């Protein structure tokens, strides 16, 4: 593996962590959005809020991580992606602002109307942001970003594959969030919410599965290169992903709680890496290879060193945060 | 410059203006919150420490409340910072594509600091109830370090734009080699980074103090208000003299390395010795109008000798001169003026404290403190205008012009309008939320149901609730 490949692997690791933790976060917002009126939705909303509050800030730093690694290690690709896909990217950024603000303000505001307005901003953007991010990923996979940049601002992402990927991102986040909330409710001894989120986890899992299959068809049509690698080199990952998905379904039906979270995470992680394997060795299929896009060696070294520090410093700290949060030592 | 200038300028020119305005506006917004993120942790931990060490319940309550407020400002800081990361790519794709591998290094490091900061912030903010006192206090310490580290890396990136080094270009102007250490520790970091960190401590300190000063002017002169004024004000007043020293060094460095910027903000037209230092006024091609001039002082400040030769704009090629000299000049003067005034405020406090162990009693002191918060922010904005506008027309001094960096995307003005609306909402929202919090706290104080942290109650420190008499020292 060359240094450039390692840097790409770091990028994908960041994407994976963002997809899992950020994704679950967005998913929580989706369930919040459709939890019904103030009265009916109060219990699930409270559960969601409790699970998200201490960790949401940290979950989102993965996005920053992806951006800085991308622009440092693969600057030309970053420029090309940004100058082509600026519409969905700007919309995702708007979503991030609304979401962060809505979430932060809602906790601190008492009047119901305000809480509602903030809650709505939070929840709506929870859906829009992952959708547009998915569209960006789909557009890259489809090969719609020219390496010199300034590709078509609309046709690059207003196509079946990007749109389906966007939908897949939304559904996956909802799925992960529901599974996490099942486990959290279980731990809190809240039977009602446990059942509430279990049925939603199943629903979201099925929807996500359907989008994944549709995405595969679109991949076949729009991104032949990636499709062909996915069904050969990527096949093991596809199989593991499907197995994990069915495993979660089985556990939910049999009311098993052990292994629920790891399996759900596995189902998502394998999809992200399947995407990576499918477009390898290209960063922008099929015009810009990872090796061609990479920054000079010393910059890549710096990225690797920074990543090593991240593993040594950030991961233990993050572990501590999740541990404290799971132990219920953090509350408002 | 090799291989540049291929952009169709007509389309880019309007974009350029829009992109600059958008960048400046969003940066100016973020930087205020960033200051709070950098410096509030230390201020809060100081109060928390007083609370733990001396059993001072007022200090403890202040720490707890400030941390709640910080949860809000941090969240807004995080989203606006995320927007900035996007903007680098959205507005300046050519800049990032060409120099991301050098400029980006500092930001990669910044990522770690922000991450760690976000994590410990969460532990600290949500750890009040269940963690033990000192464990909780220590969980806040990493925030102080990461705040400084984050400021270091971001400002080192900016410093690199001012004095770029540590990279090799090929004939086409593409970066083919980098030296990360040289990039990070470029000549400008050594004054920009401390200047910014001190600015953050000044902004946060004076701002928090000013809120309590307003409260005291409205008649709420209890001990908690006094402490809430004194702790942050002391920290800010300690930072001020150091800040002026660093700023003075910065000015000399700029005169040496970015003579166009220096000539721009000092309005120097002709190269030569014995340059007059102008205070205020309007810059014209023939010199400064309506200013107070101190003959020779400018040369003296640059080289400690009135014979020092200072470069004037006449020796800078016309297409490399910074725009808006009057804006630069007045911004610089405002920064220095406000800094000096705040130094005076600190001296006032120190003198009265030395004589009477108390804060000055006149309402004028409280009024001055009440104005200090916004003044510090204005000084900080002005400093950034000097730095950024003064660097124009370059985005990377000497290597890339801003017009070459800008995006060709359509609708930047439209985006600007959208951002303006969005951020106005964000700002109003944040202020409303913070005010609602403070109102709730006031009601709590009147209802006197104290929210004791660290489950087993602290020692009961019953302090007199008077304006005079009891200093924090006097509390034990
Ligand atoms: C509380 C805020 C504050 C105060 C009181 C001062 N400054 Fe400042 N100044 C800043 C906040 C600031 C800043 C944080 O806004 C800048 C922008 C970039 C930087 O590194 O710091 C800055 C930049 C800046 C620059 C441009 C540096 C560059 O272009 O690289 C100079 C020459 C000075 N300052 C000089 C001074 C002097 C001589 C001061 C007082 C005697 C002073 N500053 C007080
Ligand atoms: C360390 C952080 C900063 C970085 C990396 C940075 C970077 C940039 C970049 C890339 C641009 C656009 C290109 C250009 O016009 O040169 C810019 C412009 C600008 N920035 Fe900064 N900036 C930083 C901090 C700030 C802050 C905090 C302010 C706050 C007031 C500010 C004010 C401006 C202004 C006014 C412009 C427009 C200059 C002009 O076009 O005339 N900058 N900055
Ligand atoms: C002098 C300039 C700057 C300083 C000192 C600074 C400092 C900080 C600090 C301390 C935070 C943590 C959040 C908070 O406390 O509110 C933060 C957030 C952030 N800043 Fe800035 N910042 C500066 C300019 C910039 C610029 C130019 C960018 C552009 C990329 C940027 C990107 C970010 C990002 C992405 C975050 C969010 C990180 C998170 O989620 O914790 N900052 N900034």
PDB file of N, CA, C and O in Angstrom, chain B residues 71-137:
ATOM      1  N   UNK B  71     -22.063  26.117  26.531  1.00  0.00           N
ATOM      2  CA  UNK B  71     -22.608  25.038  25.698  1.00  0.00           C
ATOM      3  C   UNK B  71     -23.286  25.638  24.473  1.00  0.00           C
ATOM      4  O   UNK B  71     -23.175  25.107  23.367  1.00  0.00           O
ATOM      5  N   UNK B  72     -23.970  26.757  24.668  1.00  0.00           N
ATOM      6  CA  UNK B  72     -24.671  27.391  23.549  1.00  0.00           C
ATOM      7  C   UNK B  72     -23.668  28.040  22.589  1.00  0.00           C
ATOM      8  O   UNK B  72     -23.705  27.810  21.381  1.00  0.00           O
ATOM      9  N   UNK B  73     -22.741  28.829  23.137  1.00  0.00           N
ATOM     10  CA  UNK B  73     -21.820  29.527  22.234  1.00  0.00           C
ATOM     11  C   UNK B  73     -20.919  28.526  21.512  1.00  0.00           C
ATOM     12  O   UNK B  73     -20.570  28.731  20.365  1.00  0.00           O
ATOM     13  N   UNK B  74     -20.586  27.451  22.192  1.00  0.00           N
ATOM     14  CA  UNK B  74     -19.740  26.450  21.535  1.00  0.00           C
ATOM     15  C   UNK B  74     -20.473  25.828  20.359  1.00  0.00           C
ATOM     16  O   UNK B  74     -19.892  25.641  19.280  1.00  0.00           O
ATOM     17  N   UNK B  75     -21.743  25.521  20.561  1.00  0.00           N
ATOM     18  CA  UNK B  75     -22.495  24.902  19.471  1.00  0.00           C
ATOM     19  C   UNK B  75     -22.574  25.852  18.279  1.00  0.00           C
ATOM     20  O   UNK B  75     -22.380  25.430  17.128  1.00  0.00           O
ATOM     21  N   UNK B  76     -22.825  27.120  18.545  1.00  0.00           N
ATOM     22  CA  UNK B  76     -22.893  28.074  17.439  1.00  0.00           C
ATOM     23  C   UNK B  76     -21.508  28.225  16.806  1.00  0.00           C
ATOM     24  O   UNK B  76     -21.371  28.301  15.582  1.00  0.00           O
ATOM     25  N   UNK B  77     -20.463  28.230  17.639  1.00  0.00           N
ATOM     26  CA  UNK B  77     -19.105  28.286  17.111  1.00  0.00           C
ATOM     27  C   UNK B  77     -18.797  27.084  16.236  1.00  0.00           C
ATOM     28  O   UNK B  77     -18.164  27.214  15.184  1.00  0.00           O
ATOM     29  N   UNK B  78     -19.257  25.940  16.648  1.00  0.00           N
ATOM     30  CA  UNK B  78     -18.968  24.732  15.878  1.00  0.00           C
ATOM     31  C   UNK B  78     -19.662  24.764  14.519  1.00  0.00           C
ATOM     32  O   UNK B  78     -19.048  24.458  13.496  1.00  0.00           O
ATOM     33  N   UNK B  79     -20.921  25.173  14.493  1.00  0.00           N
ATOM     34  CA  UNK B  79     -21.586  25.187  13.187  1.00  0.00           C
ATOM     35  C   UNK B  79     -21.005  26.271  12.279  1.00  0.00           C
ATOM     36  O   UNK B  79     -20.780  26.033  11.097  1.00  0.00           O
ATOM     37  N   UNK B  80     -20.724  27.431  12.848  1.00  0.00           N
ATOM     38  CA  UNK B  80     -20.185  28.477  11.969  1.00  0.00           C
ATOM     39  C   UNK B  80     -18.777  28.113  11.504  1.00  0.00           C
ATOM     40  O   UNK B  80     -18.387  28.441  10.388  1.00  0.00           O
ATOM     41  N   UNK B  81     -18.034  27.394  12.348  1.00  0.00           N
ATOM     42  CA  UNK B  81     -16.711  26.937  11.929  1.00  0.00           C
ATOM     43  C   UNK B  81     -16.809  25.887  10.835  1.00  0.00           C
ATOM     44  O   UNK B  81     -16.012  25.864   9.895  1.00  0.00           O
ATOM     45  N   UNK B  82     -17.817  25.022  10.948  1.00  0.00           N
ATOM     46  CA  UNK B  82     -18.011  24.016   9.906  1.00  0.00           C
ATOM     47  C   UNK B  82     -18.322  24.697   8.578  1.00  0.00           C
ATOM     48  O   UNK B  82     -17.804  24.306   7.529  1.00  0.00           O
ATOM     49  N   UNK B  83     -19.139  25.743   8.660  1.00  0.00           N
ATOM     50  CA  UNK B  83     -19.454  26.492   7.436  1.00  0.00           C
ATOM     51  C   UNK B  83     -18.172  27.052   6.816  1.00  0.00           C
ATOM     52  O   UNK B  83     -17.975  27.005   5.599  1.00  0.00           O
ATOM     53  N   UNK B  84     -17.274  27.552   7.664  1.00  0.00           N
ATOM     54  CA  UNK B  84     -16.016  28.096   7.138  1.00  0.00           C
ATOM     55  C   UNK B  84     -15.229  27.025   6.394  1.00  0.00           C
ATOM     56  O   UNK B  84     -14.671  27.276   5.324  1.00  0.00           O
ATOM     57  N   UNK B  85     -15.197  25.825   6.954  1.00  0.00           N
ATOM     58  CA  UNK B  85     -14.460  24.752   6.282  1.00  0.00           C
ATOM     59  C   UNK B  85     -15.033  24.501   4.897  1.00  0.00           C
ATOM     60  O   UNK B  85     -14.309  24.287   3.937  1.00  0.00           O
ATOM     61  N   UNK B  86     -16.358  24.512   4.829  1.00  0.00           N
ATOM     62  CA  UNK B  86     -16.992  24.349   3.524  1.00  0.00           C
ATOM     63  C   UNK B  86     -16.625  25.512   2.606  1.00  0.00           C
ATOM     64  O   UNK B  86     -16.351  25.330   1.430  1.00  0.00           O
ATOM     65  N   UNK B  87     -16.632  26.694   3.177  1.00  0.00           N
ATOM     66  CA  UNK B  87     -16.406  27.878   2.354  1.00  0.00           C
ATOM     67  C   UNK B  87     -15.033  27.900   1.699  1.00  0.00           C
ATOM     68  O   UNK B  87     -14.890  28.395   0.582  1.00  0.00           O
ATOM     69  N   UNK B  88     -14.042  27.410   2.412  1.00  0.00           N
ATOM     70  CA  UNK B  88     -12.724  27.367   1.791  1.00  0.00           C
ATOM     71  C   UNK B  88     -12.808  26.715   0.425  1.00  0.00           C
ATOM     72  O   UNK B  88     -12.215  27.166  -0.542  1.00  0.00           O
ATOM     73  N   UNK B  89     -13.552  25.597   0.375  1.00  0.00           N
ATOM     74  CA  UNK B  89     -13.687  24.900  -0.897  1.00  0.00           C
ATOM     75  C   UNK B  89     -14.683  25.569  -1.822  1.00  0.00           C
ATOM     76  O   UNK B  89     -14.464  25.686  -3.026  1.00  0.00           O
ATOM     77  N   UNK B  90     -15.803  26.015  -1.249  1.00  0.00           N
ATOM     78  CA  UNK B  90     -16.865  26.543  -2.101  1.00  0.00           C
ATOM     79  C   UNK B  90     -16.471  27.876  -2.722  1.00  0.00           C
ATOM     80  O   UNK B  90     -16.818  28.155  -3.866  1.00  0.00           O
ATOM     81  N   UNK B  91     -15.775  28.719  -1.956  1.00  0.00           N
ATOM     82  CA  UNK B  91     -15.449  30.048  -2.466  1.00  0.00           C
ATOM     83  C   UNK B  91     -14.073  30.113  -3.123  1.00  0.00           C
ATOM     84  O   UNK B  91     -13.862  30.872  -4.054  1.00  0.00           O
ATOM     85  N   UNK B  92     -13.127  29.350  -2.617  1.00  0.00           N
ATOM     86  CA  UNK B  92     -11.747  29.453  -3.099  1.00  0.00           C
ATOM     87  C   UNK B  92     -11.216  28.116  -3.581  1.00  0.00           C
ATOM     88  O   UNK B  92     -10.158  27.659  -3.122  1.00  0.00           O
ATOM     89  N   UNK B  93     -11.944  27.454  -4.486  1.00  0.00           N
ATOM     90  CA  UNK B  93     -11.515  26.110  -4.881  1.00  0.00           C
ATOM     91  C   UNK B  93     -10.112  26.086  -5.502  1.00  0.00           C
ATOM     92  O   UNK B  93      -9.362  25.132  -5.283  1.00  0.00           O
ATOM     93  N   UNK B  94      -9.767  27.164  -6.236  1.00  0.00           N
ATOM     94  CA  UNK B  94      -8.452  27.156  -6.894  1.00  0.00           C
ATOM     95  C   UNK B  94      -7.341  27.262  -5.857  1.00  0.00           C
ATOM     96  O   UNK B  94      -6.283  26.658  -5.989  1.00  0.00           O
ATOM     97  N   UNK B  95      -7.615  28.061  -4.840  1.00  0.00           N
ATOM     98  CA  UNK B  95      -6.649  28.207  -3.748  1.00  0.00           C
ATOM     99  C   UNK B  95      -6.422  26.864  -3.074  1.00  0.00           C
ATOM    100  O   UNK B  95      -5.278  26.406  -2.890  1.00  0.00           O
ATOM    101  N   UNK B  96      -7.512  26.185  -2.734  1.00  0.00           N
ATOM    102  CA  UNK B  96      -7.373  24.911  -2.035  1.00  0.00           C
ATOM    103  C   UNK B  96      -6.746  23.871  -2.946  1.00  0.00           C
ATOM    104  O   UNK B  96      -5.937  23.060  -2.511  1.00  0.00           O
ATOM    105  N   UNK B  97      -7.146  23.876  -4.215  1.00  0.00           N
ATOM    106  CA  UNK B  97      -6.609  22.866  -5.125  1.00  0.00           C
ATOM    107  C   UNK B  97      -5.102  23.037  -5.267  1.00  0.00           C
ATOM    108  O   UNK B  97      -4.357  22.065  -5.357  1.00  0.00           O
ATOM    109  N   UNK B  98      -4.657  24.305  -5.284  1.00  0.00           N
ATOM    110  CA  UNK B  98      -3.223  24.503  -5.488  1.00  0.00           C
ATOM    111  C   UNK B  98      -2.414  24.447  -4.211  1.00  0.00           C
ATOM    112  O   UNK B  98      -1.293  23.951  -4.191  1.00  0.00           O
ATOM    113  N   UNK B  99      -2.971  24.968  -3.121  1.00  0.00           N
ATOM    114  CA  UNK B  99      -2.153  25.075  -1.911  1.00  0.00           C
ATOM    115  C   UNK B  99      -2.686  24.266  -0.734  1.00  0.00           C
ATOM    116  O   UNK B  99      -2.139  24.354   0.364  1.00  0.00           O
ATOM    117  N   UNK B 100      -3.757  23.510  -0.963  1.00  0.00           N
ATOM    118  CA  UNK B 100      -4.313  22.723   0.139  1.00  0.00           C
ATOM    119  C   UNK B 100      -3.271  21.844   0.794  1.00  0.00           C
ATOM    120  O   UNK B 100      -3.264  21.660   2.017  1.00  0.00           O
ATOM    121  N   UNK B 101      -2.344  21.307   0.006  1.00  0.00           N
ATOM    122  CA  UNK B 101      -1.362  20.397   0.587  1.00  0.00           C
ATOM    123  C   UNK B 101      -0.368  21.107   1.498  1.00  0.00           C
ATOM    124  O   UNK B 101       0.293  20.460   2.303  1.00  0.00           O
ATOM    125  N   UNK B 102      -0.259  22.421   1.384  1.00  0.00           N
ATOM    126  CA  UNK B 102       0.600  23.138   2.326  1.00  0.00           C
ATOM    127  C   UNK B 102      -0.258  23.805   3.406  1.00  0.00           C
ATOM    128  O   UNK B 102      -0.129  23.502   4.596  1.00  0.00           O
ATOM    129  N   UNK B 103      -1.166  24.662   2.960  1.00  0.00           N
ATOM    130  CA  UNK B 103      -2.065  25.388   3.850  1.00  0.00           C
ATOM    131  C   UNK B 103      -2.857  24.435   4.759  1.00  0.00           C
ATOM    132  O   UNK B 103      -3.136  24.743   5.915  1.00  0.00           O
ATOM    133  N   UNK B 104      -3.204  23.259   4.191  1.00  0.00           N
ATOM    134  CA  UNK B 104      -4.090  22.347   4.919  1.00  0.00           C
ATOM    135  C   UNK B 104      -3.475  21.712   6.147  1.00  0.00           C
ATOM    136  O   UNK B 104      -4.186  21.344   7.076  1.00  0.00           O
ATOM    137  N   UNK B 105      -2.161  21.585   6.162  1.00  0.00           N
ATOM    138  CA  UNK B 105      -1.508  20.836   7.235  1.00  0.00           C
ATOM    139  C   UNK B 105      -1.935  21.352   8.613  1.00  0.00           C
ATOM    140  O   UNK B 105      -2.287  20.582   9.509  1.00  0.00           O
ATOM    141  N   UNK B 106      -1.917  22.665   8.749  1.00  0.00           N
ATOM    142  CA  UNK B 106      -2.284  23.238  10.039  1.00  0.00           C
ATOM    143  C   UNK B 106      -3.713  22.861  10.401  1.00  0.00           C
ATOM    144  O   UNK B 106      -4.018  22.582  11.560  1.00  0.00           O
ATOM    145  N   UNK B 107      -4.569  22.822   9.410  1.00  0.00           N
ATOM    146  CA  UNK B 107      -5.962  22.506   9.704  1.00  0.00           C
ATOM    147  C   UNK B 107      -6.145  21.055  10.093  1.00  0.00           C
ATOM    148  O   UNK B 107      -7.028  20.710  10.875  1.00  0.00           O
ATOM    149  N   UNK B 108      -5.286  20.179   9.530  1.00  0.00           N
ATOM    150  CA  UNK B 108      -5.374  18.777   9.922  1.00  0.00           C
ATOM    151  C   UNK B 108      -5.086  18.655  11.415  1.00  0.00           C
ATOM    152  O   UNK B 108      -5.736  17.896  12.134  1.00  0.00           O
ATOM    153  N   UNK B 109      -4.131  19.454  11.888  1.00  0.00           N
ATOM    154  CA  UNK B 109      -3.806  19.427  13.314  1.00  0.00           C
ATOM    155  C   UNK B 109      -4.943  20.031  14.125  1.00  0.00           C
ATOM    156  O   UNK B 109      -5.330  19.508  15.171  1.00  0.00           O
ATOM    157  N   UNK B 110      -5.479  21.101  13.599  1.00  0.00           N
ATOM    158  CA  UNK B 110      -6.606  21.758  14.262  1.00  0.00           C
ATOM    159  C   UNK B 110      -7.723  20.755  14.535  1.00  0.00           C
ATOM    160  O   UNK B 110      -8.340  20.769  15.597  1.00  0.00           O
ATOM    161  N   UNK B 111      -7.918  19.850  13.569  1.00  0.00           N
ATOM    162  CA  UNK B 111      -8.976  18.858  13.731  1.00  0.00           C
ATOM    163  C   UNK B 111      -8.867  18.124  15.057  1.00  0.00           C
ATOM    164  O   UNK B 111      -9.855  17.964  15.772  1.00  0.00           O
ATOM    165  N   UNK B 112      -7.651  17.719  15.408  1.00  0.00           N
ATOM    166  CA  UNK B 112      -7.462  16.982  16.658  1.00  0.00           C
ATOM    167  C   UNK B 112      -7.841  17.839  17.857  1.00  0.00           C
ATOM    168  O   UNK B 112      -8.512  17.382  18.775  1.00  0.00           O
ATOM    169  N   UNK B 113      -7.412  19.080  17.822  1.00  0.00           N
ATOM    170  CA  UNK B 113      -7.694  19.948  18.972  1.00  0.00           C
ATOM    171  C   UNK B 113      -9.191  20.178  19.142  1.00  0.00           C
ATOM    172  O   UNK B 113      -9.718  20.121  20.249  1.00  0.00           O
ATOM    173  N   UNK B 114      -9.872  20.439  18.032  1.00  0.00           N
ATOM    174  CA  UNK B 114     -11.303  20.694  18.161  1.00  0.00           C
ATOM    175  C   UNK B 114     -12.029  19.454  18.634  1.00  0.00           C
ATOM    176  O   UNK B 114     -12.972  19.521  19.416  1.00  0.00           O
ATOM    177  N   UNK B 115     -11.566  18.339  18.141  1.00  0.00           N
ATOM    178  CA  UNK B 115     -12.189  17.090  18.536  1.00  0.00           C
ATOM    179  C   UNK B 115     -12.066  16.903  20.037  1.00  0.00           C
ATOM    180  O   UNK B 115     -13.050  16.660  20.751  1.00  0.00           O
ATOM    181  N   UNK B 116     -10.835  17.042  20.518  1.00  0.00           N
ATOM    182  CA  UNK B 116     -10.605  16.846  21.943  1.00  0.00           C
ATOM    183  C   UNK B 116     -11.391  17.887  22.739  1.00  0.00           C
ATOM    184  O   UNK B 116     -11.963  17.587  23.785  1.00  0.00           O
ATOM    185  N   UNK B 117     -11.413  19.106  22.221  1.00  0.00           N
ATOM    186  CA  UNK B 117     -12.155  20.150  22.930  1.00  0.00           C
ATOM    187  C   UNK B 117     -13.640  19.797  23.022  1.00  0.00           C
ATOM    188  O   UNK B 117     -14.251  19.906  24.084  1.00  0.00           O
ATOM    189  N   UNK B 118     -14.194  19.357  21.905  1.00  0.00           N
ATOM    190  CA  UNK B 118     -15.626  19.031  21.901  1.00  0.00           C
ATOM    191  C   UNK B 118     -15.916  17.911  22.900  1.00  0.00           C
ATOM    192  O   UNK B 118     -16.924  17.938  23.616  1.00  0.00           O
ATOM    193  N   UNK B 119     -15.013  16.935  22.975  1.00  0.00           N
ATOM    194  CA  UNK B 119     -15.247  15.802  23.866  1.00  0.00           C
ATOM    195  C   UNK B 119     -15.218  16.242  25.332  1.00  0.00           C
ATOM    196  O   UNK B 119     -16.129  15.958  26.111  1.00  0.00           O
ATOM    197  N   UNK B 120     -14.163  16.981  25.708  1.00  0.00           N
ATOM    198  CA  UNK B 120     -14.060  17.347  27.120  1.00  0.00           C
ATOM    199  C   UNK B 120     -15.069  18.418  27.497  1.00  0.00           C
ATOM    200  O   UNK B 120     -15.519  18.469  28.644  1.00  0.00           O
ATOM    201  N   UNK B 121     -15.443  19.222  26.524  1.00  0.00           N
ATOM    202  CA  UNK B 121     -16.500  20.174  26.796  1.00  0.00           C
ATOM    203  C   UNK B 121     -17.771  19.432  27.194  1.00  0.00           C
ATOM    204  O   UNK B 121     -18.443  19.782  28.162  1.00  0.00           O
ATOM    205  N   UNK B 122     -18.078  18.372  26.445  1.00  0.00           N
ATOM    206  CA  UNK B 122     -19.285  17.608  26.760  1.00  0.00           C
ATOM    207  C   UNK B 122     -19.171  17.002  28.152  1.00  0.00           C
ATOM    208  O   UNK B 122     -20.110  17.054  28.952  1.00  0.00           O
ATOM    209  N   UNK B 123     -17.995  16.446  28.456  1.00  0.00           N
ATOM    210  CA  UNK B 123     -17.836  15.830  29.780  1.00  0.00           C
ATOM    211  C   UNK B 123     -17.989  16.889  30.866  1.00  0.00           C
ATOM    212  O   UNK B 123     -18.679  16.691  31.857  1.00  0.00           O
ATOM    213  N   UNK B 124     -17.363  18.042  30.645  1.00  0.00           N
ATOM    214  CA  UNK B 124     -17.411  19.078  31.670  1.00  0.00           C
ATOM    215  C   UNK B 124     -18.834  19.620  31.845  1.00  0.00           C
ATOM    216  O   UNK B 124     -19.349  19.715  32.955  1.00  0.00           O
ATOM    217  N   UNK B 125     -19.453  19.952  30.744  1.00  0.00           N
ATOM    218  CA  UNK B 125     -20.773  20.579  30.843  1.00  0.00           C
ATOM    219  C   UNK B 125     -21.813  19.642  31.436  1.00  0.00           C
ATOM    220  O   UNK B 125     -22.647  20.039  32.231  1.00  0.00           O
ATOM    221  N   UNK B 126     -21.737  18.386  31.021  1.00  0.00           N
ATOM    222  CA  UNK B 126     -22.758  17.459  31.498  1.00  0.00           C
ATOM    223  C   UNK B 126     -22.294  16.676  32.724  1.00  0.00           C
ATOM    224  O   UNK B 126     -22.971  15.766  33.180  1.00  0.00           O
ATOM    225  N   UNK B 127     -21.124  17.017  33.237  1.00  0.00           N
ATOM    226  CA  UNK B 127     -20.597  16.268  34.370  1.00  0.00           C
ATOM    227  C   UNK B 127     -20.827  16.910  35.726  1.00  0.00           C
ATOM    228  O   UNK B 127     -20.379  16.392  36.743  1.00  0.00           O
ATOM    229  N   UNK B 128     -21.528  18.041  35.747  1.00  0.00           N
ATOM    230  CA  UNK B 128     -21.692  18.772  37.003  1.00  0.00           C
ATOM    231  C   UNK B 128     -22.362  17.954  38.094  1.00  0.00           C
ATOM    232  O   UNK B 128     -22.027  18.069  39.267  1.00  0.00           O
ATOM    233  N   UNK B 129     -23.343  17.160  37.691  1.00  0.00           N
ATOM    234  CA  UNK B 129     -24.144  16.515  38.740  1.00  0.00           C
ATOM    235  C   UNK B 129     -23.481  15.276  39.309  1.00  0.00           C
ATOM    236  O   UNK B 129     -23.487  15.059  40.503  1.00  0.00           O
ATOM    237  N   UNK B 130     -22.916  14.470  38.414  1.00  0.00           N
ATOM    238  CA  UNK B 130     -22.535  13.133  38.871  1.00  0.00           C
ATOM    239  C   UNK B 130     -21.051  12.925  39.112  1.00  0.00           C
ATOM    240  O   UNK B 130     -20.666  11.956  39.743  1.00  0.00           O
ATOM    241  N   UNK B 131     -20.221  13.761  38.550  1.00  0.00           N
ATOM    242  CA  UNK B 131     -18.785  13.555  38.772  1.00  0.00           C
ATOM    243  C   UNK B 131     -18.398  14.196  40.100  1.00  0.00           C
ATOM    244  O   UNK B 131     -19.050  15.114  40.579  1.00  0.00           O
ATOM    245  N   UNK B 132     -17.296  13.724  40.680  1.00  0.00           N
ATOM    246  CA  UNK B 132     -16.853  14.341  41.926  1.00  0.00           C
ATOM    247  C   UNK B 132     -16.170  15.659  41.596  1.00  0.00           C
ATOM    248  O   UNK B 132     -15.671  15.854  40.485  1.00  0.00           O
ATOM    249  N   UNK B 133     -16.107  16.566  42.558  1.00  0.00           N
ATOM    250  CA  UNK B 133     -15.667  17.932  42.319  1.00  0.00           C
ATOM    251  C   UNK B 133     -14.360  18.068  41.561  1.00  0.00           C
ATOM    252  O   UNK B 133     -14.319  18.687  40.501  1.00  0.00           O
ATOM    253  N   UNK B 134     -13.300  17.477  42.090  1.00  0.00           N
ATOM    254  CA  UNK B 134     -12.015  17.692  41.439  1.00  0.00           C
ATOM    255  C   UNK B 134     -11.901  16.926  40.143  1.00  0.00           C
ATOM    256  O   UNK B 134     -11.292  17.399  39.185  1.00  0.00           O
ATOM    257  N   UNK B 135     -12.488  15.725  40.060  1.00  0.00           N
ATOM    258  CA  UNK B 135     -12.462  14.977  38.791  1.00  0.00           C
ATOM    259  C   UNK B 135     -13.130  15.839  37.721  1.00  0.00           C
ATOM    260  O   UNK B 135     -12.653  15.954  36.586  1.00  0.00           O
ATOM    261  N   UNK B 136     -14.213  16.470  38.119  1.00  0.00           N
ATOM    262  CA  UNK B 136     -14.928  17.324  37.185  1.00  0.00           C
ATOM    263  C   UNK B 136     -14.050  18.504  36.764  1.00  0.00           C
ATOM    264  O   UNK B 136     -13.959  18.844  35.585  1.00  0.00           O
ATOM    265  N   UNK B 137     -13.379  19.109  37.736  1.00  0.00           N
ATOM    266  CA  UNK B 137     -12.522  20.251  37.422  1.00  0.00           C
ATOM    267  C   UNK B 137     -11.442  19.850  36.427  1.00  0.00           C
ATOM    268  O   UNK B 137     -11.222  20.521  35.417  1.00  0.00           O
TER     269      UNK B 137
END
